PDB file of C-alpha atoms and ligand atoms in Angstrom:
ATOM      1  CA  MET A   1     189.669 187.005  43.827  1.00 93.00           C
ATOM      2  CA  LYS A   2     186.370 187.073  41.917  1.00 97.00           C
ATOM      3  CA  LYS A   3     183.803 189.140  43.799  1.00 98.00           C
ATOM      4  CA  ALA A   4     180.110 189.852  43.258  1.00 98.00           C
ATOM      5  CA  ILE A   5     177.647 192.147  44.904  1.00 98.00           C
ATOM      6  CA  TYR A   6     174.149 190.864  45.694  1.00 98.00           C
ATOM      7  CA  PRO A   7     171.930 193.903  46.274  1.00 98.00           C
ATOM      8  CA  GLY A   8     168.389 194.030  47.540  1.00 97.00           C
ATOM      9  CA  SER A   9     165.934 195.195  50.154  1.00 96.00           C
ATOM     10  CA  PHE A  10     166.062 191.887  52.056  1.00 97.00           C
ATOM     11  CA  ASP A  11     163.012 192.853  54.123  1.00 97.00           C
ATOM     12  CA  PRO A  12     163.513 190.121  55.293  1.00 98.00           C
ATOM     13  CA  ILE A  13     165.925 187.628  53.720  1.00 98.00           C
ATOM     14  CA  THR A  14     164.103 184.478  52.525  1.00 98.00           C
ATOM     15  CA  ASN A  15     165.202 180.980  51.535  1.00 98.00           C
ATOM     16  CA  GLY A  16     164.997 182.237  47.943  1.00 97.00           C
ATOM     17  CA  HIS A  17     167.765 184.783  48.652  1.00 98.00           C
ATOM     18  CA  ILE A  18     169.794 182.145  50.500  1.00 98.00           C
ATOM     19  CA  ASP A  19     169.563 179.863  47.472  1.00 97.00           C
ATOM     20  CA  ILE A  20     170.866 182.641  45.194  1.00 97.00           C
ATOM     21  CA  VAL A  21     173.759 183.460  47.572  1.00 98.00           C
ATOM     22  CA  LYS A  22     174.817 179.807  47.753  1.00 97.00           C
ATOM     23  CA  ARG A  23     174.725 179.436  43.999  1.00 97.00           C
ATOM     24  CA  ALA A  24     176.607 182.698  43.500  1.00 98.00           C
ATOM     25  CA  LEU A  25     179.327 181.297  45.772  1.00 98.00           C
ATOM     26  CA  SER A  26     179.832 178.452  43.299  1.00 97.00           C
ATOM     27  CA  VAL A  27     180.853 181.017  40.677  1.00 97.00           C
ATOM     28  CA  PHE A  28     182.362 183.822  42.758  1.00 98.00           C
ATOM     29  CA  ASP A  29     184.918 183.609  45.567  1.00 98.00           C
ATOM     30  CA  HIS A  30     183.248 186.305  47.615  1.00 98.00           C
ATOM     31  CA  VAL A  31     179.709 187.699  47.755  1.00 98.00           C
ATOM     32  CA  LEU A  32     178.944 191.080  49.264  1.00 98.00           C
ATOM     33  CA  ILE A  33     175.281 191.259  50.262  1.00 98.00           C
ATOM     34  CA  ALA A  34     174.303 194.907  49.971  1.00 98.00           C
ATOM     35  CA  ILE A  35     171.125 196.133  51.643  1.00 98.00           C
ATOM     36  CA  THR A  36     169.642 199.301  50.228  1.00 95.00           C
ATOM     37  CA  GLN A  37     168.768 202.057  52.670  1.00 87.00           C
ATOM     38  CA  ASN A  38     166.519 203.808  50.176  1.00 76.00           C
ATOM     39  CA  GLN A  39     163.283 201.986  50.969  1.00 66.00           C
ATOM     40  CA  GLU A  40     163.569 202.214  54.759  1.00 57.00           C
ATOM     41  CA  LYS A  41     160.226 204.019  55.160  1.00 64.00           C
ATOM     42  CA  SER A  42     158.003 201.211  53.944  1.00 85.00           C
ATOM     43  CA  SER A  43     160.039 198.339  55.357  1.00 93.00           C
ATOM     44  CA  LEU A  44     158.946 196.058  58.213  1.00 95.00           C
ATOM     45  CA  PHE A  45     162.477 195.611  59.526  1.00 96.00           C
ATOM     46  CA  THR A  46     164.970 198.397  60.104  1.00 95.00           C
ATOM     47  CA  ILE A  47     168.167 198.257  58.092  1.00 95.00           C
ATOM     48  CA  GLU A  48     170.073 197.117  61.213  1.00 97.00           C
ATOM     49  CA  GLU A  49     167.555 194.331  61.849  1.00 98.00           C
ATOM     50  CA  ARG A  50     167.783 193.205  58.225  1.00 97.00           C
ATOM     51  CA  GLN A  51     171.570 193.180  58.416  1.00 98.00           C
ATOM     52  CA  ASP A  52     171.518 191.186  61.684  1.00 98.00           C
ATOM     53  CA  LEU A  53     169.059 188.661  60.279  1.00 98.00           C
ATOM     54  CA  ILE A  54     171.250 188.068  57.220  1.00 98.00           C
ATOM     55  CA  ARG A  55     174.315 187.618  59.425  1.00 97.00           C
ATOM     56  CA  GLN A  56     172.445 185.147  61.644  1.00 97.00           C
ATOM     57  CA  SER A  57     171.153 183.238  58.612  1.00 97.00           C
ATOM     58  CA  LEU A  58     174.372 182.915  56.604  1.00 96.00           C
ATOM     59  CA  ASP A  59     177.634 181.899  58.140  1.00 89.00           C
ATOM     60  CA  SER A  60     180.557 181.930  55.737  1.00 93.00           C
ATOM     61  CA  GLU A  61     183.881 183.714  55.538  1.00 96.00           C
ATOM     62  CA  ARG A  62     183.146 184.262  51.856  1.00 98.00           C
ATOM     63  CA  ILE A  63     180.113 186.410  52.613  1.00 98.00           C
ATOM     64  CA  GLU A  64     179.987 190.001  53.812  1.00 97.00           C
ATOM     65  CA  VAL A  65     176.920 192.106  54.620  1.00 98.00           C
ATOM     66  CA  LYS A  66     176.864 195.877  54.192  1.00 98.00           C
ATOM     67  CA  THR A  67     174.285 198.615  53.744  1.00 97.00           C
ATOM     68  CA  PHE A  68     174.392 201.270  51.075  1.00 97.00           C
ATOM     69  CA  ASP A  69     172.752 204.544  50.205  1.00 94.00           C
ATOM     70  CA  GLY A  70     172.525 206.054  46.748  1.00 94.00           C
ATOM     71  CA  LEU A  71     173.321 204.397  43.451  1.00 96.00           C
ATOM     72  CA  LEU A  72     174.178 200.712  43.446  1.00 97.00           C
ATOM     73  CA  VAL A  73     176.793 201.094  40.710  1.00 98.00           C
ATOM     74  CA  ASP A  74     178.562 203.802  42.737  1.00 97.00           C
ATOM     75  CA  PHE A  75     178.647 201.500  45.745  1.00 98.00           C
ATOM     76  CA  ALA A  76     179.950 198.640  43.571  1.00 98.00           C
ATOM     77  CA  LYS A  77     182.661 200.937  42.222  1.00 97.00           C
ATOM     78  CA  ASP A  78     183.674 202.032  45.746  1.00 97.00           C
ATOM     79  CA  GLU A  79     183.902 198.369  46.722  1.00 98.00           C
ATOM     80  CA  LYS A  80     185.845 197.593  43.509  1.00 98.00           C
ATOM     81  CA  ILE A  81     183.301 194.961  42.459  1.00 98.00           C
ATOM     82  CA  GLY A  82     182.353 194.524  38.807  1.00 97.00           C
ATOM     83  CA  PHE A  83     179.479 192.050  38.992  1.00 98.00           C
ATOM     84  CA  ILE A  84     175.947 192.369  40.315  1.00 98.00           C
ATOM     85  CA  VAL A  85     174.085 189.147  41.134  1.00 98.00           C
ATOM     86  CA  ARG A  86     170.293 188.964  40.966  1.00 98.00           C
ATOM     87  CA  GLY A  87     167.804 186.118  41.100  1.00 97.00           C
ATOM     88  CA  LEU A  88     165.102 185.574  38.492  1.00 96.00           C
ATOM     89  CA  ARG A  89     161.856 183.906  39.452  1.00 93.00           C
ATOM     90  CA  ALA A  90     158.954 184.026  37.019  1.00 83.00           C
ATOM     91  CA  ALA A  91     158.886 185.779  33.666  1.00 83.00           C
ATOM     92  CA  SER A  92     157.320 188.744  35.459  1.00 82.00           C
ATOM     93  CA  ASP A  93     160.693 189.447  37.114  1.00 91.00           C
ATOM     94  CA  PHE A  94     162.409 189.618  33.769  1.00 94.00           C
ATOM     95  CA  GLU A  95     161.162 192.984  32.550  1.00 94.00           C
ATOM     96  CA  TYR A  96     162.146 194.811  35.747  1.00 94.00           C
ATOM     97  CA  GLU A  97     165.512 193.051  36.016  1.00 96.00           C
ATOM     98  CA  PHE A  98     166.260 193.668  32.343  1.00 96.00           C
ATOM     99  CA  GLN A  99     165.585 197.364  32.816  1.00 97.00           C
ATOM    100  CA  LEU A 100     167.595 197.530  36.063  1.00 97.00           C
ATOM    101  CA  ALA A 101     170.598 195.782  34.500  1.00 98.00           C
ATOM    102  CA  ALA A 102     170.463 197.975  31.397  1.00 98.00           C
ATOM    103  CA  MET A 103     170.199 201.154  33.468  1.00 98.00           C
ATOM    104  CA  ASN A 104     173.054 200.102  35.745  1.00 98.00           C
ATOM    105  CA  ARG A 105     175.244 199.362  32.750  1.00 97.00           C
ATOM    106  CA  HIS A 106     174.275 202.618  31.139  1.00 97.00           C
ATOM    107  CA  VAL A 107     175.302 204.540  34.257  1.00 97.00           C
ATOM    108  CA  ASN A 108     178.502 202.526  34.688  1.00 97.00           C
ATOM    109  CA  SER A 109     179.614 200.281  31.835  1.00 96.00           C
ATOM    110  CA  GLN A 110     182.263 198.680  34.075  1.00 96.00           C
ATOM    111  CA  VAL A 111     179.553 196.901  36.066  1.00 96.00           C
ATOM    112  CA  ASP A 112     177.737 193.900  34.594  1.00 97.00           C
ATOM    113  CA  SER A 113     174.856 191.766  35.920  1.00 98.00           C
ATOM    114  CA  VAL A 114     174.703 188.010  36.363  1.00 98.00           C
ATOM    115  CA  PHE A 115     171.404 186.172  36.892  1.00 97.00           C
ATOM    116  CA  PHE A 116     170.548 182.914  38.583  1.00 97.00           C
ATOM    117  CA  MET A 117     167.232 181.213  37.898  1.00 95.00           C
ATOM    118  CA  THR A 118     165.434 180.478  41.121  1.00 93.00           C
ATOM    119  CA  SER A 119     165.172 176.865  42.312  1.00 93.00           C
ATOM    120  CA  SER A 120     161.880 175.010  41.978  1.00 92.00           C
ATOM    121  CA  GLU A 121     161.611 174.916  45.804  1.00 93.00           C
ATOM    122  CA  THR A 122     161.736 178.706  46.149  1.00 94.00           C
ATOM    123  CA  TYR A 123     160.317 180.202  42.938  1.00 93.00           C
ATOM    124  CA  PHE A 124     157.099 181.341  44.660  1.00 94.00           C
ATOM    125  CA  LEU A 125     158.852 183.132  47.525  1.00 96.00           C
ATOM    126  CA  SER A 126     159.035 186.889  47.881  1.00 96.00           C
ATOM    127  CA  SER A 127     159.736 188.965  50.986  1.00 96.00           C
ATOM    128  CA  ARG A 128     156.437 190.772  50.451  1.00 95.00           C
ATOM    129  CA  LEU A 129     154.311 187.583  50.427  1.00 97.00           C
ATOM    130  CA  VAL A 130     156.270 185.994  53.274  1.00 98.00           C
ATOM    131  CA  LYS A 131     155.586 189.109  55.389  1.00 97.00           C
ATOM    132  CA  GLU A 132     151.915 189.026  54.489  1.00 97.00           C
ATOM    133  CA  VAL A 133     151.528 185.358  55.403  1.00 98.00           C
ATOM    134  CA  ALA A 134     153.519 185.764  58.642  1.00 97.00           C
ATOM    135  CA  MET A 135     151.701 188.899  59.780  1.00 96.00           C
ATOM    136  CA  LEU A 136     148.361 187.158  59.223  1.00 96.00           C
ATOM    137  CA  GLY A 137     149.437 184.221  61.369  1.00 95.00           C
ATOM    138  CA  GLY A 138     150.505 181.746  58.664  1.00 97.00           C
ATOM    139  CA  ASP A 139     153.414 179.349  59.038  1.00 97.00           C
ATOM    140  CA  VAL A 140     156.547 180.554  57.232  1.00 98.00           C
ATOM    141  CA  GLU A 141     159.037 178.145  58.855  1.00 97.00           C
ATOM    142  CA  LYS A 142     159.880 176.492  55.534  1.00 97.00           C
ATOM    143  CA  MET A 143     160.182 179.783  53.643  1.00 98.00           C
ATOM    144  CA  VAL A 144     162.741 181.669  55.700  1.00 98.00           C
ATOM    145  CA  PRO A 145     165.765 180.866  57.891  1.00 98.00           C
ATOM    146  CA  SER A 146     164.760 180.192  61.532  1.00 98.00           C
ATOM    147  CA  PRO A 147     166.051 183.540  62.938  1.00 98.00           C
ATOM    148  CA  VAL A 148     163.808 185.304  60.413  1.00 98.00           C
ATOM    149  CA  ALA A 149     160.764 183.162  61.286  1.00 98.00           C
ATOM    150  CA  LYS A 150     161.302 184.086  64.946  1.00 98.00           C
ATOM    151  CA  ALA A 151     161.732 187.779  64.145  1.00 98.00           C
ATOM    152  CA  LEU A 152     158.540 187.764  62.065  1.00 98.00           C
ATOM    153  CA  GLN A 153     156.637 186.224  64.956  1.00 97.00           C
ATOM    154  CA  GLU A 154     157.917 188.966  67.240  1.00 96.00           C
ATOM    155  CA  LYS A 155     156.886 191.666  64.747  1.00 96.00           C
ATOM    156  CA  ARG A 156     153.420 190.109  64.590  1.00 95.00           C
ATOM    157  CA  LYS A 157     153.074 190.212  68.360  1.00 92.00           C
ATOM    158  CA  LEU A 158     154.271 193.819  68.389  1.00 91.00           C
ATOM    159  CA  HIS A 159     151.747 194.831  65.706  1.00 88.00           C
ATOM    160  CA  GLN A 160     148.933 193.006  67.532  1.00 86.00           C
ATOM    161  CA  ASN A 161     149.648 194.950  70.717  1.00 76.00           C
ATOM    162  CA  ILE A 162     149.335 198.328  69.014  1.00 63.00           C
TER     163      ILE A 162
HETATM  164  O1  LIG O   1     165.172 193.508  46.543  1.00 88.63           O
HETATM  165  P1  LIG O   1     164.796 194.592  45.583  1.00 88.63           P
HETATM  166  O2  LIG O   1     163.934 195.616  46.284  1.00 88.63           O
HETATM  167  O3  LIG O   1     164.181 194.065  44.337  1.00 88.63           O
HETATM  168  O4  LIG O   1     166.172 195.334  45.179  1.00 88.63           O
HETATM  169  C1  LIG O   1     166.173 196.458  44.328  1.00 88.63           C
HETATM  170  C2  LIG O   1     167.533 197.123  44.317  1.00 88.63           C
HETATM  171  C3  LIG O   1     167.986 197.433  45.715  1.00 88.63           C
HETATM  172  C4  LIG O   1     168.541 196.208  43.672  1.00 88.63           C
HETATM  173  C5  LIG O   1     167.421 198.437  43.469  1.00 88.63           C
HETATM  174  O5  LIG O   1     166.323 199.158  43.913  1.00 88.63           O
HETATM  175  C6  LIG O   1     168.664 199.299  43.594  1.00 88.63           C
HETATM  176  O6  LIG O   1     169.689 198.965  43.032  1.00 88.63           O
HETATM  177  N1  LIG O   1     168.554 200.406  44.362  1.00 88.63           N
HETATM  178  C7  LIG O   1     169.666 201.300  44.599  1.00 88.63           C
HETATM  179  C8  LIG O   1     169.472 202.635  43.909  1.00 88.63           C
HETATM  180  C9  LIG O   1     169.863 202.541  42.447  1.00 88.63           C
HETATM  181  O7  LIG O   1     170.993 202.277  42.094  1.00 88.63           O
HETATM  182  N2  LIG O   1     168.855 202.766  41.586  1.00 88.63           N
HETATM  183  C10 LIG O   1     169.020 202.725  40.156  1.00 88.63           C
HETATM  184  C11 LIG O   1     168.883 201.319  39.642  1.00 88.63           C
HETATM  185  S1  LIG O   1     168.435 201.356  38.001  1.00 88.63           S
END
């Protein structure tokens, strides 16, 4: 079985991520979505909330959602997965992704990276901008799966009450 790992912060998952997962499933039999624990401090959603939102947004036996701490390549090795999937949006993503892939391969040459170019419908999406729009009262219904839109609304209400 051909497996890939799709790592990220997913704070929260957007339709851009969903698009990458679906396209990865056309190449790989199984995709393990791996949420990093490292950036917990600055995230809007807790790691458990992010995991729940992904599970509510994607329903397939070929998808698994896990969290990880530490180096991605170590986690991939533990899971016996040799491919990392990442999405590329604008050229500005390239430099960071190039560096990340090169560093990962340097640390573990058994792990390689595979990139999918974002779709024209989602190229402008990022979790950071979606959060900003949602927290300022903008409509993000078409940018994120419906459980995420609902969760963002709840976060907004919570933040307004503070
Ligand atoms: O969604 P993001 O925030 O762009 O994802 C970045 C991520 C999680 C893929 C990257 O930060 C990562 O792999 N973190 C795990 C720690 C690690 O392995 N760092 C070295 C990578 S060069």
